[in-house]
């Protein structure tokens, strides 16, 4: 069973890598090249609001599924998996409207601010905080069991 769990964790990691590696092929994101060039003087790309929002939501759902797969099979705790999904969703619910406003404002609010808001929207950065948090929690729980 342990081998299957680690296999599924690795599958989740490769899923996140695939989402990132294939982003230009499977998602509509006209800002990909805009931020890749790192040139503030580039013309603001034209885009379709509906298509853009749906693709960001699709990407979020894929990242959420792979992140939950990693959390669930790493810690084997359904409650923590749900808590991780809720935390990831809360961060997305906060950053996504801010990023959409940045787009609406054509990044006048600040190029770097918009760049980093985009990072929180398209990449599962919060997973890098959740895993150490749950690992620490697991250590605390195990120490508590030893004392009893």
CSV table of N, CA and C in Angstrom, one decimal:
chain,number,residue,atom,x,y,z
A,1,UNK,N,0.8,-1.2,0.0
A,1,UNK,CA,0.0,0.0,0.0
A,1,UNK,C,0.9,1.3,0.0
A,2,UNK,N,2.0,1.2,0.7
A,2,UNK,CA,2.9,2.4,0.7
A,2,UNK,C,3.4,2.7,-0.6
A,3,UNK,N,3.7,1.7,-1.4
A,3,UNK,CA,4.2,1.9,-2.8
A,3,UNK,C,3.2,2.6,-3.6
A,4,UNK,N,1.9,2.2,-3.5
A,4,UNK,CA,0.8,2.8,-4.3
A,4,UNK,C,0.6,4.2,-3.9
A,5,UNK,N,0.7,4.5,-2.6
A,5,UNK,CA,0.6,5.9,-2.1
A,5,UNK,C,1.6,6.8,-2.7
A,6,UNK,N,2.9,6.4,-2.6
A,6,UNK,CA,4.0,7.2,-3.2
A,6,UNK,C,3.9,7.3,-4.7
A,7,UNK,N,3.4,6.3,-5.4
A,7,UNK,CA,3.2,6.3,-6.8
A,7,UNK,C,2.1,7.4,-7.1
A,8,UNK,N,1.0,7.5,-6.3
A,8,UNK,CA,0.0,8.5,-6.6
A,8,UNK,C,0.5,9.9,-6.2
A,9,UNK,N,1.3,10.0,-5.2
A,9,UNK,CA,2.0,11.3,-4.9
A,9,UNK,C,2.8,11.8,-6.1
A,10,UNK,N,3.6,10.9,-6.6
A,10,UNK,CA,4.5,11.2,-7.8
A,10,UNK,C,3.6,11.5,-9.0
A,11,UNK,N,2.5,10.8,-9.2
A,11,UNK,CA,1.6,11.1,-10.3
A,11,UNK,C,1.0,12.5,-10.1
A,12,UNK,N,0.7,12.9,-8.9
A,12,UNK,CA,0.2,14.2,-8.7
A,12,UNK,C,1.2,15.3,-9.0
A,13,UNK,N,2.5,15.0,-8.6
A,13,UNK,CA,3.6,15.9,-9.0
A,13,UNK,C,3.8,16.0,-10.5
A,14,UNK,N,3.8,14.9,-11.1
A,14,UNK,CA,3.9,14.9,-12.6
A,14,UNK,C,2.7,15.6,-13.3
A,15,UNK,N,1.5,15.5,-12.7
A,15,UNK,CA,0.4,16.2,-13.2
A,15,UNK,C,0.5,17.7,-13.1
A,16,UNK,N,1.1,18.2,-12.0
A,16,UNK,CA,1.3,19.6,-11.9
A,16,UNK,C,2.4,20.1,-12.9
A,17,UNK,N,3.4,19.2,-13.0
A,17,UNK,CA,4.5,19.5,-14.0
A,17,UNK,C,3.9,19.6,-15.4
A,18,UNK,N,3.0,18.6,-15.7
A,18,UNK,CA,2.4,18.6,-17.1
A,18,UNK,C,1.5,19.8,-17.3
A,19,UNK,N,0.8,20.2,-16.3
A,19,UNK,CA,0.0,21.4,-16.5
A,19,UNK,C,0.9,22.6,-16.8
A,20,UNK,N,2.0,22.7,-16.1
A,20,UNK,CA,2.9,23.8,-16.4
A,20,UNK,C,3.6,23.7,-17.7
A,21,UNK,N,4.1,22.5,-18.0
A,21,UNK,CA,4.8,22.2,-19.3
A,21,UNK,C,3.9,22.4,-20.5
A,22,UNK,N,2.7,22.1,-20.4
A,22,UNK,CA,1.8,22.1,-21.6
A,22,UNK,C,0.9,23.3,-21.6
A,23,UNK,N,1.2,24.3,-20.7
A,23,UNK,CA,0.3,25.5,-20.6
A,23,UNK,C,0.0,26.2,-21.9
A,24,UNK,N,1.0,26.3,-22.7
A,24,UNK,CA,0.8,27.0,-24.0
A,24,UNK,C,0.0,26.2,-25.0
A,25,UNK,N,-0.1,24.9,-24.8
A,25,UNK,CA,-0.9,24.0,-25.7
A,25,UNK,C,-2.3,23.8,-25.3
A,26,UNK,N,-2.6,23.7,-24.0
A,26,UNK,CA,-3.9,23.3,-23.5
A,26,UNK,C,-4.7,24.5,-22.9
A,27,UNK,N,-4.1,25.6,-22.7
A,27,UNK,CA,-4.9,26.8,-22.1
A,27,UNK,C,-4.8,28.0,-23.0
A,28,UNK,N,-5.9,28.7,-23.0
A,28,UNK,CA,-5.9,30.0,-23.7
A,28,UNK,C,-5.4,31.0,-22.7
A,29,UNK,N,-4.2,31.6,-23.0
A,29,UNK,CA,-3.6,32.6,-22.1
A,29,UNK,C,-2.8,33.5,-22.9
A,30,UNK,N,-3.4,34.6,-23.4
A,30,UNK,CA,-2.6,35.6,-24.2
A,30,UNK,C,-1.5,36.3,-23.4
A,31,UNK,N,-1.6,36.2,-22.1
A,31,UNK,CA,-0.6,36.9,-21.2
A,31,UNK,C,0.6,36.1,-21.0
A,32,UNK,N,0.6,34.8,-21.5
A,32,UNK,CA,1.8,34.0,-21.3
A,32,UNK,C,3.0,34.6,-21.9
A,33,UNK,N,3.0,34.9,-23.2
A,33,UNK,CA,4.1,35.5,-23.9
A,33,UNK,C,4.4,36.9,-23.4
A,34,UNK,N,3.3,37.7,-23.0
A,34,UNK,CA,3.5,39.0,-22.5
A,34,UNK,C,4.4,39.0,-21.2
A,35,UNK,N,4.1,38.1,-20.3
A,35,UNK,CA,5.0,38.1,-19.1
A,35,UNK,C,6.3,37.3,-19.3
A,36,UNK,N,6.3,36.4,-20.3
A,36,UNK,CA,7.5,35.7,-20.6
A,36,UNK,C,8.6,36.6,-21.2
A,37,UNK,N,8.2,37.6,-21.9
A,37,UNK,CA,9.1,38.5,-22.5
A,37,UNK,C,9.7,39.5,-21.4
A,38,UNK,N,9.0,39.7,-20.4
A,38,UNK,CA,9.4,40.6,-19.3
A,38,UNK,C,9.7,42.0,-19.8
A,39,UNK,N,8.9,42.4,-20.6
A,39,UNK,CA,9.1,43.8,-21.2
A,39,UNK,C,7.9,44.6,-21.0
A,40,UNK,N,7.9,45.6,-20.1
A,40,UNK,CA,6.8,46.4,-19.8
A,40,UNK,C,6.3,47.2,-21.0
A,41,UNK,N,7.1,47.4,-22.0
A,41,UNK,CA,6.8,48.2,-23.1
A,41,UNK,C,6.0,47.5,-24.2
A,42,UNK,N,5.8,46.2,-24.1
A,42,UNK,CA,5.1,45.4,-25.1
A,42,UNK,C,3.7,45.9,-25.1
A,43,UNK,N,3.1,45.8,-26.2
A,43,UNK,CA,1.6,46.1,-26.4
A,43,UNK,C,0.8,45.2,-25.6
A,44,UNK,N,-0.2,45.7,-24.9
A,44,UNK,CA,-1.1,44.9,-24.1
A,44,UNK,C,-1.9,44.0,-25.0
A,45,UNK,N,-1.8,42.6,-24.8
A,45,UNK,CA,-2.5,41.7,-25.7
A,45,UNK,C,-4.0,41.8,-25.7
A,46,UNK,N,-4.6,41.5,-26.9
A,46,UNK,CA,-6.0,41.5,-27.0
A,46,UNK,C,-6.5,40.1,-26.5
A,47,UNK,N,-7.7,40.0,-26.0
A,47,UNK,CA,-8.1,38.7,-25.4
A,47,UNK,C,-9.7,38.7,-25.3
A,48,UNK,N,-10.2,37.6,-25.1
A,48,UNK,CA,-11.6,37.4,-24.9
A,48,UNK,C,-11.9,37.1,-23.4
A,49,UNK,N,-12.6,37.9,-22.7
A,49,UNK,CA,-12.9,37.8,-21.3
A,49,UNK,C,-13.4,36.4,-20.9
A,50,UNK,N,-14.5,36.0,-21.6
A,50,UNK,CA,-15.1,34.7,-21.2
A,50,UNK,C,-14.2,33.5,-21.4
A,51,UNK,N,-13.5,33.5,-22.5
A,51,UNK,CA,-12.6,32.4,-22.8
A,51,UNK,C,-11.4,32.4,-21.8
A,52,UNK,N,-10.9,33.6,-21.4
A,52,UNK,CA,-9.8,33.7,-20.5
A,52,UNK,C,-10.2,33.2,-19.1
A,53,UNK,N,-11.4,33.7,-18.6
A,53,UNK,CA,-11.8,33.3,-17.3
A,53,UNK,C,-12.1,31.8,-17.2
A,54,UNK,N,-12.7,31.2,-18.2
A,54,UNK,CA,-13.0,29.7,-18.2
A,54,UNK,C,-11.7,28.9,-18.3
A,55,UNK,N,-10.7,29.4,-19.0
A,55,UNK,CA,-9.4,28.7,-19.0
A,55,UNK,C,-8.6,28.8,-17.7
A,56,UNK,N,-8.7,30.0,-17.0
A,56,UNK,CA,-8.1,30.1,-15.7
A,56,UNK,C,-8.8,29.2,-14.7
A,57,UNK,N,-10.1,29.1,-14.8
A,57,UNK,CA,-10.9,28.2,-13.9
A,57,UNK,C,-10.5,26.7,-14.2
A,58,UNK,N,-10.4,26.4,-15.4
A,58,UNK,CA,-10.1,25.0,-15.8
A,58,UNK,C,-8.7,24.7,-15.3
A,59,UNK,N,-7.7,25.6,-15.4
A,59,UNK,CA,-6.4,25.4,-14.9
A,59,UNK,C,-6.4,25.2,-13.4
A,60,UNK,N,-7.2,26.1,-12.7
A,60,UNK,CA,-7.3,26.0,-11.3
A,60,UNK,C,-7.8,24.6,-10.8
A,61,UNK,N,-8.8,24.1,-11.5
A,61,UNK,CA,-9.4,22.8,-11.2
A,61,UNK,C,-8.4,21.7,-11.4
A,62,UNK,N,-7.6,21.8,-12.5
A,62,UNK,CA,-6.6,20.7,-12.7
A,62,UNK,C,-5.5,20.8,-11.6
A,63,UNK,N,-5.1,22.0,-11.3
A,63,UNK,CA,-4.1,22.2,-10.2
A,63,UNK,C,-4.6,21.7,-8.8
A,64,UNK,N,-5.9,22.0,-8.6
A,64,UNK,CA,-6.5,21.6,-7.3
A,64,UNK,C,-6.6,20.1,-7.2
A,65,UNK,N,-7.0,19.4,-8.3
A,65,UNK,CA,-7.1,17.9,-8.3
A,65,UNK,C,-5.7,17.3,-8.0
A,66,UNK,N,-4.7,17.8,-8.7
A,66,UNK,CA,-3.4,17.2,-8.5
A,66,UNK,C,-2.8,17.5,-7.2
A,67,UNK,N,-3.1,18.7,-6.7
A,67,UNK,CA,-2.7,19.1,-5.3
A,67,UNK,C,-3.3,18.3,-4.3
A,68,UNK,N,-4.6,18.0,-4.4
A,68,UNK,CA,-5.3,17.2,-3.4
A,68,UNK,C,-4.9,15.7,-3.5
A,69,UNK,N,-4.5,15.3,-4.7
A,69,UNK,CA,-4.0,13.9,-4.8
A,69,UNK,C,-2.7,13.8,-4.0
A,70,UNK,N,-1.8,14.8,-4.1
A,70,UNK,CA,-0.6,14.8,-3.4
A,70,UNK,C,-0.8,14.9,-1.9
A,71,UNK,N,-1.6,15.8,-1.5
A,71,UNK,CA,-1.9,15.9,0.0
A,71,UNK,C,-2.5,14.7,0.5
A,72,UNK,N,-3.5,14.1,-0.2
A,72,UNK,CA,-4.2,12.9,0.4
A,72,UNK,C,-3.3,11.7,0.5
A,73,UNK,N,-2.6,11.4,-0.5
A,73,UNK,CA,-1.8,10.2,-0.4
A,73,UNK,C,-0.4,10.4,0.3
A,74,UNK,N,0.0,11.7,0.5
A,74,UNK,CA,1.2,11.9,1.4
A,74,UNK,C,0.8,11.7,2.8
A,75,UNK,N,-0.3,12.3,3.3
A,75,UNK,CA,-0.6,12.4,4.7
A,75,UNK,C,-1.7,11.3,5.0
A,76,UNK,N,-2.4,10.8,4.1
A,76,UNK,CA,-3.5,9.8,4.3
A,76,UNK,C,-4.5,10.3,5.3
A,77,UNK,N,-4.9,11.5,5.2
A,77,UNK,CA,-5.9,12.1,6.1
A,77,UNK,C,-6.9,12.8,5.3
A,78,UNK,N,-8.1,12.3,5.2
A,78,UNK,CA,-9.2,12.9,4.4
A,78,UNK,C,-9.5,14.3,4.8
A,79,UNK,N,-9.5,14.6,6.2
A,79,UNK,CA,-9.8,15.9,6.7
A,79,UNK,C,-8.8,16.9,6.3
A,80,UNK,N,-7.5,16.5,6.3
A,80,UNK,CA,-6.5,17.4,5.8
A,80,UNK,C,-6.6,17.7,4.3
A,81,UNK,N,-7.0,16.7,3.6
A,81,UNK,CA,-7.1,16.9,2.1
A,81,UNK,C,-8.2,17.9,1.9
A,82,UNK,N,-9.3,17.8,2.6
A,82,UNK,CA,-10.4,18.8,2.4
A,82,UNK,C,-9.9,20.2,2.9
A,83,UNK,N,-9.2,20.2,4.0
A,83,UNK,CA,-8.7,21.5,4.5
A,83,UNK,C,-7.7,22.1,3.5
A,84,UNK,N,-6.9,21.3,2.9
A,84,UNK,CA,-6.0,21.8,1.9
A,84,UNK,C,-6.7,22.3,0.7
A,85,UNK,N,-7.7,21.6,0.2
A,85,UNK,CA,-8.6,22.1,-0.9
A,85,UNK,C,-9.2,23.4,-0.6
A,86,UNK,N,-9.7,23.5,0.6
A,86,UNK,CA,-10.4,24.8,1.0
A,86,UNK,C,-9.4,25.9,1.1
A,87,UNK,N,-8.2,25.7,1.6
A,87,UNK,CA,-7.2,26.7,1.7
A,87,UNK,C,-6.8,27.2,0.3
A,88,UNK,N,-6.6,26.2,-0.6
A,88,UNK,CA,-6.2,26.5,-2.0
A,88,UNK,C,-7.3,27.3,-2.7
A,89,UNK,N,-8.5,26.9,-2.5
A,89,UNK,CA,-9.7,27.6,-3.1
A,89,UNK,C,-9.8,29.0,-2.5
A,90,UNK,N,-9.6,29.2,-1.2
A,90,UNK,CA,-9.7,30.5,-0.6
A,90,UNK,C,-8.6,31.5,-1.2
A,91,UNK,N,-7.4,31.0,-1.4
A,91,UNK,CA,-6.3,31.8,-2.0
A,91,UNK,C,-6.7,32.2,-3.4
A,92,UNK,N,-7.2,31.2,-4.1
A,92,UNK,CA,-7.7,31.5,-5.5
A,92,UNK,C,-8.8,32.5,-5.5
A,93,UNK,N,-9.7,32.3,-4.6
A,93,UNK,CA,-10.9,33.2,-4.6
A,93,UNK,C,-10.5,34.7,-4.2
A,94,UNK,N,-9.4,34.8,-3.5
A,94,UNK,CA,-8.9,36.1,-3.2
A,94,UNK,C,-8.0,36.7,-4.4
A,95,UNK,N,-7.1,35.9,-4.9
A,95,UNK,CA,-6.2,36.4,-5.9
A,95,UNK,C,-6.8,36.5,-7.3
A,96,UNK,N,-7.8,35.7,-7.6
A,96,UNK,CA,-8.3,35.7,-9.0
A,96,UNK,C,-9.0,37.0,-9.3
A,97,UNK,N,-9.9,37.5,-8.5
A,97,UNK,CA,-10.6,38.8,-8.8
A,97,UNK,C,-9.5,40.0,-8.8
A,98,UNK,N,-8.5,39.9,-8.0
A,98,UNK,CA,-7.5,40.9,-8.0
A,98,UNK,C,-6.7,40.9,-9.3
A,99,UNK,N,-6.4,39.7,-9.8
A,99,UNK,CA,-5.7,39.6,-11.1
A,99,UNK,C,-6.6,40.0,-12.2
A,100,UNK,N,-7.9,39.7,-12.2
A,100,UNK,CA,-8.8,40.1,-13.2
A,100,UNK,C,-8.9,41.7,-13.2
A,101,UNK,N,-8.9,42.3,-12.1
A,101,UNK,CA,-8.8,43.8,-12.0
A,101,UNK,C,-7.5,44.3,-12.6
A,102,UNK,N,-6.4,43.6,-12.4
A,102,UNK,CA,-5.2,44.0,-13.0
A,102,UNK,C,-5.3,44.0,-14.5
A,103,UNK,N,-5.9,42.9,-15.0
A,103,UNK,CA,-6.1,42.8,-16.5
A,103,UNK,C,-7.0,44.0,-17.0
A,104,UNK,N,-8.1,44.2,-16.3
A,104,UNK,CA,-9.0,45.2,-16.6
A,104,UNK,C,-8.3,46.6,-16.7
A,105,UNK,N,-7.4,46.8,-15.7
A,105,UNK,CA,-6.6,48.0,-15.6
A,105,UNK,C,-5.4,48.0,-16.5
A,106,UNK,N,-5.2,47.0,-17.3
A,106,UNK,CA,-4.1,46.8,-18.2
A,106,UNK,C,-2.8,46.9,-17.5
A,107,UNK,N,-2.7,46.4,-16.3
A,107,UNK,CA,-1.5,46.3,-15.4
A,107,UNK,C,-1.0,47.6,-15.0
A,108,UNK,N,-1.8,48.6,-15.1
A,108,UNK,CA,-1.4,50.0,-14.6
A,108,UNK,C,-1.2,50.0,-13.1
A,109,UNK,N,-1.8,49.0,-12.4
A,109,UNK,CA,-1.6,48.9,-11.0
A,109,UNK,C,-0.2,48.5,-10.6
A,110,UNK,N,0.5,48.0,-11.6
A,110,UNK,CA,1.9,47.6,-11.4
A,110,UNK,C,2.2,46.3,-12.1
A,111,UNK,N,3.3,46.3,-12.9
A,111,UNK,CA,3.6,45.2,-13.7
A,111,UNK,C,4.0,44.0,-12.8
A,112,UNK,N,4.9,44.2,-11.8
A,112,UNK,CA,5.3,43.1,-11.0
A,112,UNK,C,4.2,42.6,-10.1
A,113,UNK,N,3.4,43.5,-9.6
A,113,UNK,CA,2.2,43.1,-8.8
A,113,UNK,C,1.3,42.2,-9.6
A,114,UNK,N,1.0,42.6,-10.8
A,114,UNK,CA,0.2,41.8,-11.7
A,114,UNK,C,0.8,40.5,-12.0
A,115,UNK,N,2.1,40.5,-12.2
A,115,UNK,CA,2.9,39.3,-12.5
A,115,UNK,C,2.7,38.3,-11.4
A,116,UNK,N,2.9,38.8,-10.1
A,116,UNK,CA,2.8,37.9,-9.0
A,116,UNK,C,1.4,37.4,-8.7
A,117,UNK,N,0.4,38.3,-8.9
A,117,UNK,CA,-1.0,37.9,-8.8
A,117,UNK,C,-1.3,36.7,-9.7
A,118,UNK,N,-0.7,36.9,-10.9
A,118,UNK,CA,-0.9,35.8,-12.0
A,118,UNK,C,-0.3,34.5,-11.5
A,119,UNK,N,0.8,34.6,-10.9
A,119,UNK,CA,1.5,33.4,-10.3
A,119,UNK,C,0.6,32.6,-9.4
A,120,UNK,N,-0.1,33.4,-8.5
A,120,UNK,CA,-1.0,32.7,-7.5
A,120,UNK,C,-2.2,32.2,-8.2
A,121,UNK,N,-2.6,32.8,-9.3
A,121,UNK,CA,-3.8,32.3,-10.0
A,121,UNK,C,-3.5,31.0,-10.8
A,122,UNK,N,-2.3,31.0,-11.5
A,122,UNK,CA,-2.1,29.9,-12.4
A,122,UNK,C,-1.2,28.8,-11.9
A,123,UNK,N,-0.6,29.0,-10.7
A,123,UNK,CA,0.3,27.9,-10.2
A,123,UNK,C,-0.1,27.6,-8.7
A,124,UNK,N,0.1,26.4,-8.3
A,124,UNK,CA,-0.3,26.0,-7.0
A,124,UNK,C,0.7,26.3,-5.9
A,125,UNK,N,1.1,27.6,-5.8
A,125,UNK,CA,2.1,28.0,-4.9
A,125,UNK,C,1.8,27.7,-3.5
A,126,UNK,N,0.5,27.8,-3.1
A,126,UNK,CA,0.0,27.6,-1.8
A,126,UNK,C,0.4,26.1,-1.3
A,127,UNK,N,0.5,25.2,-2.3
A,127,UNK,CA,0.9,23.8,-1.9
A,127,UNK,C,2.2,23.8,-1.2
A,128,UNK,N,3.1,24.7,-1.6
A,128,UNK,CA,4.4,24.8,-1.0
A,128,UNK,C,4.4,25.2,0.5
A,129,UNK,N,3.3,25.8,0.9
A,129,UNK,CA,3.1,26.2,2.3
A,129,UNK,C,2.3,25.1,3.0
A,130,UNK,N,1.3,24.5,2.3
A,130,UNK,CA,0.5,23.5,2.9
A,130,UNK,C,1.2,22.2,3.3
A,131,UNK,N,2.1,21.7,2.5
A,131,UNK,CA,2.8,20.5,2.8
A,131,UNK,C,3.6,20.6,4.0
A,132,UNK,N,4.5,21.7,4.2
A,132,UNK,CA,5.2,21.8,5.4
A,132,UNK,C,4.3,22.0,6.6
A,133,UNK,N,3.2,22.7,6.5
A,133,UNK,CA,2.3,22.9,7.6
A,133,UNK,C,1.7,21.6,8.0
A,134,UNK,N,1.3,20.8,7.1
A,134,UNK,CA,0.7,19.5,7.5
A,134,UNK,C,1.8,18.5,8.0
A,135,UNK,N,3.0,18.6,7.4
A,135,UNK,CA,4.0,17.8,7.9
A,135,UNK,C,4.3,18.1,9.4
A,136,UNK,N,4.4,19.4,9.7
A,136,UNK,CA,4.6,19.8,11.1
A,136,UNK,C,3.4,19.4,12.0
A,137,UNK,N,2.2,19.5,11.5
A,137,UNK,CA,1.1,19.0,12.2
A,137,UNK,C,1.1,17.5,12.5
A,138,UNK,N,1.6,16.8,11.5
A,138,UNK,CA,1.7,15.3,11.7
A,138,UNK,C,2.7,15.0,12.8
A,139,UNK,N,3.8,15.8,12.8
A,139,UNK,CA,4.9,15.5,13.8
A,139,UNK,C,4.3,15.9,15.2
A,140,UNK,N,3.6,16.9,15.3
A,140,UNK,CA,3.0,17.3,16.6
A,140,UNK,C,2.0,16.3,17.1
A,141,UNK,N,1.2,15.7,16.2
A,141,UNK,CA,0.2,14.7,16.5
A,141,UNK,C,0.9,13.4,17.0
A,142,UNK,N,2.0,13.1,16.3
A,142,UNK,CA,2.7,11.9,16.7
A,142,UNK,C,3.4,12.0,18.0
A,143,UNK,N,4.0,13.2,18.3
A,143,UNK,CA,4.6,13.5,19.6
A,143,UNK,C,3.5,13.4,20.7
A,144,UNK,N,2.3,13.9,20.4
A,144,UNK,CA,1.2,13.9,21.4
A,144,UNK,C,0.8,12.5,21.7
A,145,UNK,N,0.8,11.6,20.7
A,145,UNK,CA,0.5,10.2,20.9
A,145,UNK,C,1.6,9.5,21.8
A,146,UNK,N,2.8,9.9,21.6
A,146,UNK,CA,3.9,9.3,22.4
A,146,UNK,C,3.8,9.6,23.8
A,147,UNK,N,3.3,10.8,24.1
A,147,UNK,CA,3.2,11.2,25.5
A,147,UNK,C,2.1,10.6,26.3
A,148,UNK,N,1.1,10.1,25.5
A,148,UNK,CA,-0.1,9.5,26.2
A,148,UNK,C,0.2,8.1,26.5
